[in-house]
Short mmCIF file of C-alpha atoms in Angstrom, two decimals:
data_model
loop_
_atom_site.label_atom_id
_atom_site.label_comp_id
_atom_site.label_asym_id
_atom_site.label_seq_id
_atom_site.Cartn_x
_atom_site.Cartn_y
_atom_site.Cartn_z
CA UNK B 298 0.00 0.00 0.00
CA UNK B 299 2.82 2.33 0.73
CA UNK B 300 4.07 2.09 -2.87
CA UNK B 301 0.52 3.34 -4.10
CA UNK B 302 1.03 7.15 -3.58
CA UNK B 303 4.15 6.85 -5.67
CA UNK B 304 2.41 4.97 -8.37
CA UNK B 305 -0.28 7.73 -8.24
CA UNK B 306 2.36 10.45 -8.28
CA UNK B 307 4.08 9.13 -11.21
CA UNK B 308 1.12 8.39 -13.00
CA UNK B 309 -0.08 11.93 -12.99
CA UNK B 310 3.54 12.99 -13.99
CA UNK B 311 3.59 10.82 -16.72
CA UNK B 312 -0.20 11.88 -18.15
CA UNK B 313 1.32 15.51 -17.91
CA UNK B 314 4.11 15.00 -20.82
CA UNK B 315 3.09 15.53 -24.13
CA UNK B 316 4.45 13.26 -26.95
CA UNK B 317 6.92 16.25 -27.30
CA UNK B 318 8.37 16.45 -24.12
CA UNK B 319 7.50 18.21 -20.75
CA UNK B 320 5.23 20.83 -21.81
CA UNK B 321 1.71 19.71 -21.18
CA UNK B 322 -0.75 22.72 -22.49
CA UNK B 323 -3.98 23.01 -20.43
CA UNK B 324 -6.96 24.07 -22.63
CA UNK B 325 -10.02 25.94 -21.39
CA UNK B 326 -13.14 26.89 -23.70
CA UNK B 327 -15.62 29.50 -22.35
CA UNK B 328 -18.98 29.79 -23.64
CA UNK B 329 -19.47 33.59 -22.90
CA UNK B 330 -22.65 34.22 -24.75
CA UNK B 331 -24.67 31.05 -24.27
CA UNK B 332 -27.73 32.81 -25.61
CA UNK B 333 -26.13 34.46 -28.52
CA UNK B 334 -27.53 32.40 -31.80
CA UNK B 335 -23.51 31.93 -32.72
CA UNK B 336 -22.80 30.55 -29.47
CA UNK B 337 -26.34 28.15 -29.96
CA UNK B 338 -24.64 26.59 -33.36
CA UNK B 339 -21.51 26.54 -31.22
CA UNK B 340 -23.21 23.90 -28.82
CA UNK B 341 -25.45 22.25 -31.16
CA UNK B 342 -23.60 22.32 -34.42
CA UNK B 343 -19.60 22.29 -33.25
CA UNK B 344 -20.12 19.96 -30.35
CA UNK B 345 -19.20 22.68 -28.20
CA UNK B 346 -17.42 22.78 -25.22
CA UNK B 347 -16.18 19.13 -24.98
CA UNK B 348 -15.44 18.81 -28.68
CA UNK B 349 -13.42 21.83 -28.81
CA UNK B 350 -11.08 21.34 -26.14
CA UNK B 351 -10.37 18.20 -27.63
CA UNK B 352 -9.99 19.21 -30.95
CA UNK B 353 -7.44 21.67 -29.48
CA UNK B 354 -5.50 19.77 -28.17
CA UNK B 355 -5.01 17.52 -31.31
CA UNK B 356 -4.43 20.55 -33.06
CA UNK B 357 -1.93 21.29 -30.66
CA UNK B 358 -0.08 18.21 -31.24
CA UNK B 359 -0.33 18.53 -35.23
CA UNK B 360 1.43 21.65 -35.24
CA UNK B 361 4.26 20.36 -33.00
CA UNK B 362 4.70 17.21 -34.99
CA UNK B 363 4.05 18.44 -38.80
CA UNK B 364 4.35 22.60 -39.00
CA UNK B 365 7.19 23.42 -36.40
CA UNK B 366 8.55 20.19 -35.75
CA UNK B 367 8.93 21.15 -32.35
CA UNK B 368 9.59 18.35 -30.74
CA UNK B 369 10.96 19.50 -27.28
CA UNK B 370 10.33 21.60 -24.41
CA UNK B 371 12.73 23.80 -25.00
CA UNK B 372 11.93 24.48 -28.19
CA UNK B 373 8.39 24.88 -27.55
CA UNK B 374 6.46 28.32 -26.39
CA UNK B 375 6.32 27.99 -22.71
CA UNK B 376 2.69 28.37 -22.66
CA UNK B 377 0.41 26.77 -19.71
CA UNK B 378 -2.75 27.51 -20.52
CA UNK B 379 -4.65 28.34 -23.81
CA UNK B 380 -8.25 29.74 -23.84
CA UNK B 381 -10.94 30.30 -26.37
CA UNK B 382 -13.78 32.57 -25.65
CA UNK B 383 -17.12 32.66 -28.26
CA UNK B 384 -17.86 36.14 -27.89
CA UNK B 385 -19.82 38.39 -29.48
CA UNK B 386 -17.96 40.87 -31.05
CA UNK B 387 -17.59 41.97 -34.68
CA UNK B 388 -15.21 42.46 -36.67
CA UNK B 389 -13.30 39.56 -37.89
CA UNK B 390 -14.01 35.44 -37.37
CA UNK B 391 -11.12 35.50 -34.26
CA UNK B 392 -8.73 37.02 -32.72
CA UNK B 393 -5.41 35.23 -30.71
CA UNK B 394 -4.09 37.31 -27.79
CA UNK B 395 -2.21 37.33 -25.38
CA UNK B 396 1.41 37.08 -23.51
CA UNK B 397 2.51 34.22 -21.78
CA UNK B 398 -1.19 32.34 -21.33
CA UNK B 399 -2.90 32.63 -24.90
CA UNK B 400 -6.45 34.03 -25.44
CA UNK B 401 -8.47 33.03 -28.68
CA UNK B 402 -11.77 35.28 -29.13
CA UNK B 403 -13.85 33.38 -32.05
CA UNK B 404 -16.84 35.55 -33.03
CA UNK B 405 -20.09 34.33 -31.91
CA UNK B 406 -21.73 36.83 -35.05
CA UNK B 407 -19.67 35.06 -37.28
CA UNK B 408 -20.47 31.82 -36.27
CA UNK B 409 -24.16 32.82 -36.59
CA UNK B 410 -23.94 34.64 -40.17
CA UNK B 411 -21.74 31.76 -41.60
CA UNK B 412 -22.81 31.26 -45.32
CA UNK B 413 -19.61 29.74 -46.68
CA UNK B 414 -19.48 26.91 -49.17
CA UNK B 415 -18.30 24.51 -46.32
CA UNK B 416 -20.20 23.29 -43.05
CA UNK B 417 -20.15 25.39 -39.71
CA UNK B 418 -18.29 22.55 -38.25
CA UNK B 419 -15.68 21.86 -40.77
CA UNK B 420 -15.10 25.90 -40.78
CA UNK B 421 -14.39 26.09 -37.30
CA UNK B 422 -12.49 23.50 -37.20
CA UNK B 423 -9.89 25.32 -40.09
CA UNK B 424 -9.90 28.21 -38.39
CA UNK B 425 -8.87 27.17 -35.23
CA UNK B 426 -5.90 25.51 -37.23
CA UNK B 427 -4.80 28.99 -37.94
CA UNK B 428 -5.34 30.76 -34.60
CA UNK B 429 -3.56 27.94 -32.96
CA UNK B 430 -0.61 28.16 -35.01
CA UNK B 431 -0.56 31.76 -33.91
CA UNK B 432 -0.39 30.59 -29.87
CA UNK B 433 2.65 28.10 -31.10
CA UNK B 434 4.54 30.23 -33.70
CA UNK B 435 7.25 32.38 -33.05
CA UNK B 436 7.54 35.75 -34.23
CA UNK B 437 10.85 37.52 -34.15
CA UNK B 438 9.24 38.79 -30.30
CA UNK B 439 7.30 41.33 -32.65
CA UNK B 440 9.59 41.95 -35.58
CA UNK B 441 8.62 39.21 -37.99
CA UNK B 442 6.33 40.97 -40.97
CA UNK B 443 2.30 40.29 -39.80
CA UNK B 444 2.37 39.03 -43.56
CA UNK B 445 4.40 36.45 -42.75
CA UNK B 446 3.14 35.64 -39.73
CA UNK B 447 -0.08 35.16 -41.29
CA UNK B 448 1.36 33.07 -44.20
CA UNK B 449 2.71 30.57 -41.85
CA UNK B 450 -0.43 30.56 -40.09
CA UNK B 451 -2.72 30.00 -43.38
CA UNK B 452 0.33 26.94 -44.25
CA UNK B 453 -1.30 25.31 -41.50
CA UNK B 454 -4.66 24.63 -42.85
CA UNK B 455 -3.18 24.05 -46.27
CA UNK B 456 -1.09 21.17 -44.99
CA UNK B 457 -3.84 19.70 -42.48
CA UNK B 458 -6.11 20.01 -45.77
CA UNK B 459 -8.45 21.99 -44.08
CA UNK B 460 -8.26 25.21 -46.61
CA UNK B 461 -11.24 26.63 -48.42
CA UNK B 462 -12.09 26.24 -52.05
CA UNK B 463 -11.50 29.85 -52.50
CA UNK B 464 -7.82 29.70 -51.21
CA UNK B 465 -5.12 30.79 -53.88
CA UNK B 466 -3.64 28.35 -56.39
CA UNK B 467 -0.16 27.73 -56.37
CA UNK B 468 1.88 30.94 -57.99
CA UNK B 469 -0.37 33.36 -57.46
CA UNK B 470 0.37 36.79 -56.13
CA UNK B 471 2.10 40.16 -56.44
CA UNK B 472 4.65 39.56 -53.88
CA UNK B 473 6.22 37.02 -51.46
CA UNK B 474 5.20 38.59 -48.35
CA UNK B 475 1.08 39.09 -49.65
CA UNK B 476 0.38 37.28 -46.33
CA UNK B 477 -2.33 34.81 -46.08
CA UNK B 478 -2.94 31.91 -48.84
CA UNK B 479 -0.32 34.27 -50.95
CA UNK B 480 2.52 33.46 -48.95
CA UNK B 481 1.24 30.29 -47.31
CA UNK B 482 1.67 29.35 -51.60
CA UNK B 483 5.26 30.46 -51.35
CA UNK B 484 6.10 28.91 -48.18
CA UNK B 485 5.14 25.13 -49.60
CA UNK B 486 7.24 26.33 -52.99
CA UNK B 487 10.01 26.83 -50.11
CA UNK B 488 8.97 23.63 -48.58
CA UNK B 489 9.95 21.62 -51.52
CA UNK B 490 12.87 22.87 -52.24
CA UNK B 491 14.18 22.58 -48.75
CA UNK B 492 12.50 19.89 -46.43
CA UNK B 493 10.81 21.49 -43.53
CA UNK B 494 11.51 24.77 -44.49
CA UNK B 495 8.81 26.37 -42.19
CA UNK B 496 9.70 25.00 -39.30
CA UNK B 497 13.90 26.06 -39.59
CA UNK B 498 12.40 29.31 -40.60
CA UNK B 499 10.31 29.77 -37.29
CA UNK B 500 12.73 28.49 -35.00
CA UNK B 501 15.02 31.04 -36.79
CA UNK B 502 12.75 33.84 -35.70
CA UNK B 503 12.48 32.91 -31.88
CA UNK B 504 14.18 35.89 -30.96
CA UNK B 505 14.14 37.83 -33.62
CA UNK B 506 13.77 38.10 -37.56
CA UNK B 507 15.61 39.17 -40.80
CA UNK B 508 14.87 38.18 -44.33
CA UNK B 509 18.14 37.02 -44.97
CA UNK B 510 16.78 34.05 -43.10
CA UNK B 511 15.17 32.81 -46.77
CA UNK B 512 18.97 32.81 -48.13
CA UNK B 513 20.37 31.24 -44.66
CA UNK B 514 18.04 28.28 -45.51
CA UNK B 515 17.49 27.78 -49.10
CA UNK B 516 21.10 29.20 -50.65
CA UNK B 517 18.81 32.03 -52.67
CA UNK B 518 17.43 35.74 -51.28
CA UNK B 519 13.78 35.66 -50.96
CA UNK B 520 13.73 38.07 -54.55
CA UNK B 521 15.08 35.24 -56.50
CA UNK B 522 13.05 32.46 -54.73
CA UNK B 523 10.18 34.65 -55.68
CA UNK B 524 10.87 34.76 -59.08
CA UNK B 525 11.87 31.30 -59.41
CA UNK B 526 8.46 30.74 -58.41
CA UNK B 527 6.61 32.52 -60.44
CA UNK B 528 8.81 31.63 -63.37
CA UNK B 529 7.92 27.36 -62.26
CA UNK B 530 3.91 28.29 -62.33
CA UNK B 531 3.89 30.57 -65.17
CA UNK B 532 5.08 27.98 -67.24
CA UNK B 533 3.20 25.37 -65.67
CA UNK B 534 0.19 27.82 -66.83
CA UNK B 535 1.22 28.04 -70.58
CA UNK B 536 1.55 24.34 -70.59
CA UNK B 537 -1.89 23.91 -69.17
CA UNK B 538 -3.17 26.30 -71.53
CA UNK B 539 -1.49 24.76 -74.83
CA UNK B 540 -2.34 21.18 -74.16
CA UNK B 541 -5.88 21.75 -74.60
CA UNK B 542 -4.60 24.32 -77.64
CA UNK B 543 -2.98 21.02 -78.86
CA UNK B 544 -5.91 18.91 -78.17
CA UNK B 545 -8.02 21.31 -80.10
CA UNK B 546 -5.67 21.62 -83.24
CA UNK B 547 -5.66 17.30 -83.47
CA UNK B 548 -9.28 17.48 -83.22
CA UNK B 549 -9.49 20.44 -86.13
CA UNK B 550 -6.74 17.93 -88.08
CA UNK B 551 -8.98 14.86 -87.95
CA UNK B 552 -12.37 17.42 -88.51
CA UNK B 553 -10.62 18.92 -91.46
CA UNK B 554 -9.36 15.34 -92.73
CA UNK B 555 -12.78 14.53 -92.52
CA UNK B 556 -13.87 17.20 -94.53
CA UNK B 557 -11.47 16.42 -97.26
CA UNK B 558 -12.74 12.99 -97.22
CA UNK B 559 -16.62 13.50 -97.95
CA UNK B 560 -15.23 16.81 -99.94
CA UNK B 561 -14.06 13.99 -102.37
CA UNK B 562 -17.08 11.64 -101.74
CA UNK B 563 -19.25 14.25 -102.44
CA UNK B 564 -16.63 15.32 -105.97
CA UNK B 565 -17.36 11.91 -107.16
CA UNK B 566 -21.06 11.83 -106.38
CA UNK B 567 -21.15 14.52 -108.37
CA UNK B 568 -18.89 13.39 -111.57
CA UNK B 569 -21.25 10.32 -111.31
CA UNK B 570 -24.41 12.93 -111.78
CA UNK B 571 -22.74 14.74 -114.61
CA UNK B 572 -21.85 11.37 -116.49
CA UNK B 573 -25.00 10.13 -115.74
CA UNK B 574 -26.54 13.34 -116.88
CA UNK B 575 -24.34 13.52 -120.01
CA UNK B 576 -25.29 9.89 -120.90
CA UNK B 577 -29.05 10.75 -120.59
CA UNK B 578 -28.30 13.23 -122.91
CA UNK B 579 -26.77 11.33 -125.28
CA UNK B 580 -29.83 8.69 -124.61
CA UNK B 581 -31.89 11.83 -125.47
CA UNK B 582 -30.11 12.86 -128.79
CA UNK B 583 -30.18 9.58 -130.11
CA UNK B 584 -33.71 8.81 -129.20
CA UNK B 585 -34.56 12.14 -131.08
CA UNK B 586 -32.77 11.70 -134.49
CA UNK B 587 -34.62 7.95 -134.08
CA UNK B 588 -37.51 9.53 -134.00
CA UNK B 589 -36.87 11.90 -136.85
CA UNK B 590 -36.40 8.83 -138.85
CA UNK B 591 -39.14 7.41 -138.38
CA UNK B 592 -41.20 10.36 -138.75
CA UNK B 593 -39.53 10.90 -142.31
CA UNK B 594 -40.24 7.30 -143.26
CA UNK B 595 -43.79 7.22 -142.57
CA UNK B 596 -44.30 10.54 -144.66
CA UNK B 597 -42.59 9.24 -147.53
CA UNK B 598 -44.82 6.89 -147.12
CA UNK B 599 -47.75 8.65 -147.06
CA UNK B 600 -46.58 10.53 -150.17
CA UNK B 601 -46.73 7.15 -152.23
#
């Protein structure tokens, strides 16, 4: 029995470490509006409470293991607790706060004018992707470009396949740092050429951030990467465009061989007429000086 305690104690210990090492993140979910038609699709919809913390935490976990590859404490944001209110406020689908314990507002007027072309659930479920790589992220303690920071955040639901059908296709975009779907385009460009190239470039910008941090990485300043980029999908683009161009000039080939064909069919239906019509005439003629005979005979011999 005495050994029970200790069993007990090193149980909890154990349940506290995450499957990245000792930092165990406690998340809370407040319901701060339960009356609030956004908050009443967040319970009946969502799953609420319950569902959400859970789905947090996995969340949690994903980034870690797949975005950041953060894989120890000490490379981890020493957060303890996380916390999302739905609250009714306007002004934007959510909002991630906070110092050293993170705050996640998600509008409860959003969540109750949702239209979009996927479900409430599946929505909410992408978005939190991208306010939760906000709570994990690091940003240059306030340098790194909001673009950026955004970008990185919007990689996250492009990975986890959780991105809308409006989200940009690959090589779109101005400029590298567009922010959003823009640069979350640019950063998996980046991705391939180097392997994990999001997470070396956020551990790069723990403290603080420069963009010579593209070149430390991939060999190439971020103006070059850019262009090689847009060069790679703007002739991916005239490809796309000229095989159907192609397809289109085989299929005028064969229509125009075709053509030709029953052009010549139709040339030697009509020789056949002509003959035919010459020979009737011919027919015709000969018919007629027959006749003219005959009609001369009989009035010679009428005469006699």
């Amino acid at each position: 029995m005495a050994s029970l305690p200790f069993f007990l104690c090193a149980l909890l210990t154990f349940s506290s470490i995450s499957f990245h090492g000792i930092s165990a993140v406690n998340f809370e979910v407040i319901n701060l509006n339960p009356q609030h038609a956004g908050a009443i699709k967040f319970e009946k919809i969502i799953g609420g409470v319950p569902f959400t913390k859970k789905l947090m935490a996995q969340i949690n976990q994903y980034i870690w293991s797949n975005i950041l590859k953060q894989n120890t404490a000490a490379d981890q944001k020493p957060h303890t607790t996380v916390t999302l209110f739905i609250k009714d406020f306007i002004g934007g689908e959510a909002i991630t706060w906070g110092d050293n314990y993170k705050y996640i507002n998600v509008s409860a007027v959003y969540l109750r004018d949702y239209n979009g072309p996927m479900e409430l659930k599946w929505e909410f479920i992408s978005l939190l992707h991208h306010e939760m790589t906000h709570v994990f992220q690091w940003n240059g303690e306030g340098k790194t470009p909001i673009p950026l920071v955004e970008g990185i955040a919007d990689y996250t639901i492009l990975k986890a396949n959780y991105f809308p059908p409006g989200f940009m296709k690959p090589g779109a975009g101005d400029k590298w740092d567009q922010g959003y779907d823009y640069t979350a385009r640019f950063l998996e460009y980046c991705d391939g050429l180097v392997p994990d190239f999001v997470a070396k470039l956020n551990k790069m910008m723990r403290k603080t951030y420069d963009v010579s941090f593209f070149k430390n990485i991939t060999g190439k300043p971020v103006e070059k990467l850019w262009a090689d980029y847009k060069a790679k999908y703007a002739k991916k683009a005239v490809e796309e465009i000229q095989g159907p161009i192609e397809k289109s000039n085989l299929v005028i080939k064969e229509l125009v061989k075709e053509n030709d064909e029953e052009k010549e069919r139709l040339n030697g239906v009509i020789a056949g007429l002509l003959a035919k019509k010459e020979k009737d005439k011919v027919d015709k003629d000969v018919m007629l000086n027959r006749m003219s005979q005959i009609e001369a005979m009989l009035t010679a011999m009428v005469q006699r």
